[in-house]
CSV table of C-alpha atoms in Angstrom, one decimal:
chain,number,residue,atom,x,y,z
A,1139,MET,CA,1.0,7.8,-28.2
A,1140,ARG,CA,3.8,8.1,-25.7
A,1141,LEU,CA,1.8,10.3,-23.4
A,1142,LYS,CA,-1.1,7.9,-23.4
A,1143,LYS,CA,1.2,5.0,-22.5
A,1144,ILE,CA,2.8,7.1,-19.6
A,1145,ILE,CA,-0.7,8.0,-18.2
A,1146,THR,CA,-1.8,4.3,-18.5
A,1147,ILE,CA,1.4,3.1,-16.6
A,1148,LEU,CA,1.0,5.8,-14.0
A,1149,LEU,CA,-2.6,5.0,-13.4
A,1150,PHE,CA,-2.0,1.3,-13.2
A,1151,SER,CA,1.0,1.6,-10.9
A,1152,THR,CA,-0.9,4.0,-8.7
A,1153,ILE,CA,-3.8,1.6,-8.3
A,1154,PHE,CA,-1.4,-1.4,-8.0
A,1155,PHE,CA,0.7,0.3,-5.2
A,1156,SER,CA,-2.3,1.6,-3.3
A,1157,VAL,CA,-3.8,-1.9,-3.2
A,1158,ILE,CA,-0.4,-3.6,-2.4
A,1159,HIS,CA,0.5,-1.0,0.3
A,1160,GLN,CA,-2.9,-0.9,2.0
A,1161,TYR,CA,-2.5,-4.3,3.6
A,1162,PRO,CA,1.2,-4.8,4.5
A,1163,ILE,CA,1.6,-1.3,5.8
A,1164,ASP,CA,-1.6,-1.6,7.8
A,1165,ILE,CA,-0.2,-4.8,9.4
A,1166,LYS,CA,3.2,-3.2,9.9
A,1167,ILE,CA,1.8,-0.1,11.6
A,1168,GLN,CA,-0.4,-2.2,13.8
A,1169,SER,CA,2.5,-4.5,14.9
A,1170,PHE,CA,5.3,-1.9,15.1
A,1171,GLY,CA,3.2,1.1,16.0
A,1172,PRO,CA,2.1,2.4,19.4
A,1173,SER,CA,0.2,-0.8,20.1
A,1174,SER,CA,3.3,-3.0,19.7
A,1175,HIS,CA,2.4,-5.0,22.8
A,1176,GLY,CA,0.0,-7.0,20.6
A,1177,ASP,CA,-3.7,-6.6,20.9
A,1178,GLY,CA,-5.1,-9.3,18.6
A,1179,THR,CA,-3.7,-7.8,15.4
A,1180,LEU,CA,-1.3,-10.0,13.5
């Protein structure tokens, strides 16, 4: 029972974080990365 709950939480959080991090981190890398002089990317 407990193991199933842990696996479900892990799976859900992994999907959740990968979706959440995909966008803000992409924007942050593009705006603070090597191309920080702004090339049309917000």
